């Protein structure tokens, strides 16, 4: 079932992905699984997972983290579908390069040295959405 799949992804990430990203993504998928299991749509469940992840992680859009790509992607997914979600994730990730200061995540420890560089977490989110959109188009 989709809810069980999301829950399993959360479990796998908590056990195998290091750093705060692993924990935060585990929270994201686990919360989404619970909401999806309660009857919500996939896009609504993923948005609920994002809400739970940001509650515990503290990051919000503009903080130069994966949230900068994830939030616009999930909002676009809910309204416009996977291809637009991939485009929104890419735009969100690219926007992190212009952000002067990281307010959360690992980049917050580096300072301005990464100015002009896309946040790695946001880039990873954009790549996942791009791959998913490509799979959908080729299916």
PDB file of C-alpha atoms in Angstrom:
ATOM      1  CA  UNK A   1       0.000   0.000   0.000  1.00  0.00           C
ATOM      2  CA  UNK A   2       1.199   3.565  -0.545  1.00  0.00           C
ATOM      3  CA  UNK A   3       1.024   4.379   3.184  1.00  0.00           C
ATOM      4  CA  UNK A   4       3.091   1.320   4.068  1.00  0.00           C
ATOM      5  CA  UNK A   5       5.598   2.232   1.355  1.00  0.00           C
ATOM      6  CA  UNK A   6       6.042   5.742   2.740  1.00  0.00           C
ATOM      7  CA  UNK A   7       6.411   4.302   6.236  1.00  0.00           C
ATOM      8  CA  UNK A   8       9.045   1.852   5.018  1.00  0.00           C
ATOM      9  CA  UNK A   9      10.958   4.669   3.331  1.00  0.00           C
ATOM     10  CA  UNK A  10      10.908   6.564   6.625  1.00  0.00           C
ATOM     11  CA  UNK A  11      12.230   3.510   8.470  1.00  0.00           C
ATOM     12  CA  UNK A  12      14.993   2.930   5.922  1.00  0.00           C
ATOM     13  CA  UNK A  13      16.099   6.558   6.011  1.00  0.00           C
ATOM     14  CA  UNK A  14      16.221   6.635   9.797  1.00  0.00           C
ATOM     15  CA  UNK A  15      18.461   3.564   9.830  1.00  0.00           C
ATOM     16  CA  UNK A  16      20.712   4.262   6.856  1.00  0.00           C
ATOM     17  CA  UNK A  17      20.959   7.974   6.081  1.00  0.00           C
ATOM     18  CA  UNK A  18      23.299   9.860   8.329  1.00  0.00           C
ATOM     19  CA  UNK A  19      23.123  13.401   9.554  1.00  0.00           C
ATOM     20  CA  UNK A  20      20.148  15.569  10.225  1.00  0.00           C
ATOM     21  CA  UNK A  21      18.802  15.082   6.697  1.00  0.00           C
ATOM     22  CA  UNK A  22      18.226  11.399   7.377  1.00  0.00           C
ATOM     23  CA  UNK A  23      16.311  12.139  10.551  1.00  0.00           C
ATOM     24  CA  UNK A  24      14.297  14.931   8.971  1.00  0.00           C
ATOM     25  CA  UNK A  25      13.402  12.920   5.885  1.00  0.00           C
ATOM     26  CA  UNK A  26      12.439   9.997   8.097  1.00  0.00           C
ATOM     27  CA  UNK A  27      10.075  12.300   9.981  1.00  0.00           C
ATOM     28  CA  UNK A  28       8.733  13.587   6.654  1.00  0.00           C
ATOM     29  CA  UNK A  29       7.947  10.144   5.239  1.00  0.00           C
ATOM     30  CA  UNK A  30       6.664   8.679   8.506  1.00  0.00           C
ATOM     31  CA  UNK A  31       4.255  11.574   9.070  1.00  0.00           C
ATOM     32  CA  UNK A  32       3.107  11.426   5.447  1.00  0.00           C
ATOM     33  CA  UNK A  33       2.462   7.695   5.833  1.00  0.00           C
ATOM     34  CA  UNK A  34       0.284   8.279   8.879  1.00  0.00           C
ATOM     35  CA  UNK A  35      -1.787  10.956   7.150  1.00  0.00           C
ATOM     36  CA  UNK A  36      -2.083   8.917   3.947  1.00  0.00           C
ATOM     37  CA  UNK A  37      -3.192   5.906   5.994  1.00  0.00           C
ATOM     38  CA  UNK A  38      -5.930   8.126   7.435  1.00  0.00           C
ATOM     39  CA  UNK A  39      -7.441   8.647   4.001  1.00  0.00           C
ATOM     40  CA  UNK A  40      -5.828  11.847   2.740  1.00  0.00           C
ATOM     41  CA  UNK A  41      -4.598  12.223  -0.825  1.00  0.00           C
ATOM     42  CA  UNK A  42      -0.909  11.616  -1.497  1.00  0.00           C
ATOM     43  CA  UNK A  43      -0.185  15.282  -2.109  1.00  0.00           C
ATOM     44  CA  UNK A  44      -1.986  16.320   1.103  1.00  0.00           C
ATOM     45  CA  UNK A  45      -0.124  13.616   3.044  1.00  0.00           C
ATOM     46  CA  UNK A  46       3.229  14.814   1.706  1.00  0.00           C
ATOM     47  CA  UNK A  47       2.388  18.395   2.651  1.00  0.00           C
ATOM     48  CA  UNK A  48       1.523  17.166   6.154  1.00  0.00           C
ATOM     49  CA  UNK A  49       4.868  15.369   6.248  1.00  0.00           C
ATOM     50  CA  UNK A  50       6.596  18.616   5.330  1.00  0.00           C
ATOM     51  CA  UNK A  51       4.735  20.432   8.087  1.00  0.00           C
ATOM     52  CA  UNK A  52       5.868  17.851  10.648  1.00  0.00           C
ATOM     53  CA  UNK A  53       9.450  17.918   9.349  1.00  0.00           C
ATOM     54  CA  UNK A  54       9.660  21.698   9.556  1.00  0.00           C
ATOM     55  CA  UNK A  55       8.100  21.640  13.024  1.00  0.00           C
ATOM     56  CA  UNK A  56      10.899  19.437  14.337  1.00  0.00           C
ATOM     57  CA  UNK A  57      13.696  20.743  12.120  1.00  0.00           C
ATOM     58  CA  UNK A  58      12.841  24.410  12.385  1.00  0.00           C
ATOM     59  CA  UNK A  59      13.715  25.333   8.801  1.00  0.00           C
ATOM     60  CA  UNK A  60      11.351  27.335   6.654  1.00  0.00           C
ATOM     61  CA  UNK A  61      11.487  28.613   3.085  1.00  0.00           C
ATOM     62  CA  UNK A  62      14.264  31.148   2.721  1.00  0.00           C
ATOM     63  CA  UNK A  63      16.550  29.438   5.225  1.00  0.00           C
ATOM     64  CA  UNK A  64      18.695  27.876   2.458  1.00  0.00           C
ATOM     65  CA  UNK A  65      17.803  24.220   3.053  1.00  0.00           C
ATOM     66  CA  UNK A  66      16.045  21.372   1.278  1.00  0.00           C
ATOM     67  CA  UNK A  67      12.771  23.013   2.346  1.00  0.00           C
ATOM     68  CA  UNK A  68      13.387  25.711  -0.277  1.00  0.00           C
ATOM     69  CA  UNK A  69      12.913  23.107  -3.004  1.00  0.00           C
ATOM     70  CA  UNK A  70      10.558  20.728  -1.205  1.00  0.00           C
ATOM     71  CA  UNK A  71       7.806  23.158  -0.260  1.00  0.00           C
ATOM     72  CA  UNK A  72       7.247  24.658  -3.733  1.00  0.00           C
ATOM     73  CA  UNK A  73       7.466  21.200  -5.277  1.00  0.00           C
ATOM     74  CA  UNK A  74       4.813  19.753  -2.984  1.00  0.00           C
ATOM     75  CA  UNK A  75       2.522  22.738  -3.456  1.00  0.00           C
ATOM     76  CA  UNK A  76       2.877  22.403  -7.234  1.00  0.00           C
ATOM     77  CA  UNK A  77       2.316  18.653  -7.021  1.00  0.00           C
ATOM     78  CA  UNK A  78      -0.976  19.261  -5.239  1.00  0.00           C
ATOM     79  CA  UNK A  79      -2.145  21.837  -7.786  1.00  0.00           C
ATOM     80  CA  UNK A  80      -0.423  21.071 -11.085  1.00  0.00           C
ATOM     81  CA  UNK A  81       1.127  17.597 -11.124  1.00  0.00           C
ATOM     82  CA  UNK A  82       4.551  16.008 -11.092  1.00  0.00           C
ATOM     83  CA  UNK A  83       6.161  17.796 -14.037  1.00  0.00           C
ATOM     84  CA  UNK A  84       5.348  21.218 -12.578  1.00  0.00           C
ATOM     85  CA  UNK A  85       6.479  19.967  -9.161  1.00  0.00           C
ATOM     86  CA  UNK A  86       9.871  19.102 -10.668  1.00  0.00           C
ATOM     87  CA  UNK A  87      10.123  22.553 -12.224  1.00  0.00           C
ATOM     88  CA  UNK A  88       9.133  24.210  -8.941  1.00  0.00           C
ATOM     89  CA  UNK A  89      11.730  22.172  -7.045  1.00  0.00           C
ATOM     90  CA  UNK A  90      14.397  23.228  -9.538  1.00  0.00           C
ATOM     91  CA  UNK A  91      13.452  26.893  -9.212  1.00  0.00           C
ATOM     92  CA  UNK A  92      13.459  26.599  -5.419  1.00  0.00           C
ATOM     93  CA  UNK A  93      16.853  24.935  -5.393  1.00  0.00           C
ATOM     94  CA  UNK A  94      18.371  27.484  -7.759  1.00  0.00           C
ATOM     95  CA  UNK A  95      17.040  30.316  -5.587  1.00  0.00           C
ATOM     96  CA  UNK A  96      19.199  29.115  -2.696  1.00  0.00           C
ATOM     97  CA  UNK A  97      22.342  30.190  -4.564  1.00  0.00           C
ATOM     98  CA  UNK A  98      21.289  33.820  -4.224  1.00  0.00           C
ATOM     99  CA  UNK A  99      20.492  33.588  -0.525  1.00  0.00           C
ATOM    100  CA  UNK A 100      23.010  35.583   1.454  1.00  0.00           C
ATOM    101  CA  UNK A 101      22.902  33.589   4.652  1.00  0.00           C
ATOM    102  CA  UNK A 102      21.817  30.104   5.607  1.00  0.00           C
ATOM    103  CA  UNK A 103      19.644  30.198   8.701  1.00  0.00           C
ATOM    104  CA  UNK A 104      19.392  26.441   9.200  1.00  0.00           C
ATOM    105  CA  UNK A 105      21.010  23.227   8.063  1.00  0.00           C
ATOM    106  CA  UNK A 106      24.663  22.432   7.577  1.00  0.00           C
ATOM    107  CA  UNK A 107      25.193  25.488   5.392  1.00  0.00           C
ATOM    108  CA  UNK A 108      24.508  27.705   8.428  1.00  0.00           C
ATOM    109  CA  UNK A 109      27.887  26.615   9.812  1.00  0.00           C
ATOM    110  CA  UNK A 110      29.786  27.537   6.659  1.00  0.00           C
ATOM    111  CA  UNK A 111      28.746  31.175   6.367  1.00  0.00           C
ATOM    112  CA  UNK A 112      29.027  33.153   3.162  1.00  0.00           C
ATOM    113  CA  UNK A 113      31.524  30.797   1.521  1.00  0.00           C
ATOM    114  CA  UNK A 114      28.653  29.023  -0.239  1.00  0.00           C
ATOM    115  CA  UNK A 115      27.068  32.162  -1.631  1.00  0.00           C
ATOM    116  CA  UNK A 116      26.468  31.555  -5.336  1.00  0.00           C
ATOM    117  CA  UNK A 117      26.255  27.779  -4.803  1.00  0.00           C
ATOM    118  CA  UNK A 118      22.970  25.870  -4.723  1.00  0.00           C
ATOM    119  CA  UNK A 119      22.215  24.295  -1.340  1.00  0.00           C
ATOM    120  CA  UNK A 120      23.056  20.569  -1.591  1.00  0.00           C
ATOM    121  CA  UNK A 121      19.854  19.431   0.136  1.00  0.00           C
ATOM    122  CA  UNK A 122      17.698  21.586  -2.128  1.00  0.00           C
ATOM    123  CA  UNK A 123      19.611  20.282  -5.135  1.00  0.00           C
ATOM    124  CA  UNK A 124      18.998  16.687  -4.048  1.00  0.00           C
ATOM    125  CA  UNK A 125      15.262  17.336  -3.695  1.00  0.00           C
ATOM    126  CA  UNK A 126      15.159  18.872  -7.171  1.00  0.00           C
ATOM    127  CA  UNK A 127      16.981  15.856  -8.617  1.00  0.00           C
ATOM    128  CA  UNK A 128      14.508  13.431  -7.011  1.00  0.00           C
ATOM    129  CA  UNK A 129      11.547  15.313  -8.467  1.00  0.00           C
ATOM    130  CA  UNK A 130      13.245  15.528 -11.880  1.00  0.00           C
ATOM    131  CA  UNK A 131      13.857  11.765 -11.876  1.00  0.00           C
ATOM    132  CA  UNK A 132      10.267  11.051 -10.832  1.00  0.00           C
ATOM    133  CA  UNK A 133       8.922  13.322 -13.580  1.00  0.00           C
ATOM    134  CA  UNK A 134      11.161  11.634 -16.145  1.00  0.00           C
ATOM    135  CA  UNK A 135       9.894   8.213 -15.072  1.00  0.00           C
ATOM    136  CA  UNK A 136       6.307   9.401 -15.363  1.00  0.00           C
ATOM    137  CA  UNK A 137       6.847  10.760 -18.884  1.00  0.00           C
ATOM    138  CA  UNK A 138       8.604   7.588 -20.086  1.00  0.00           C
ATOM    139  CA  UNK A 139       5.991   5.265 -18.542  1.00  0.00           C
TER     140      UNK A 139
END
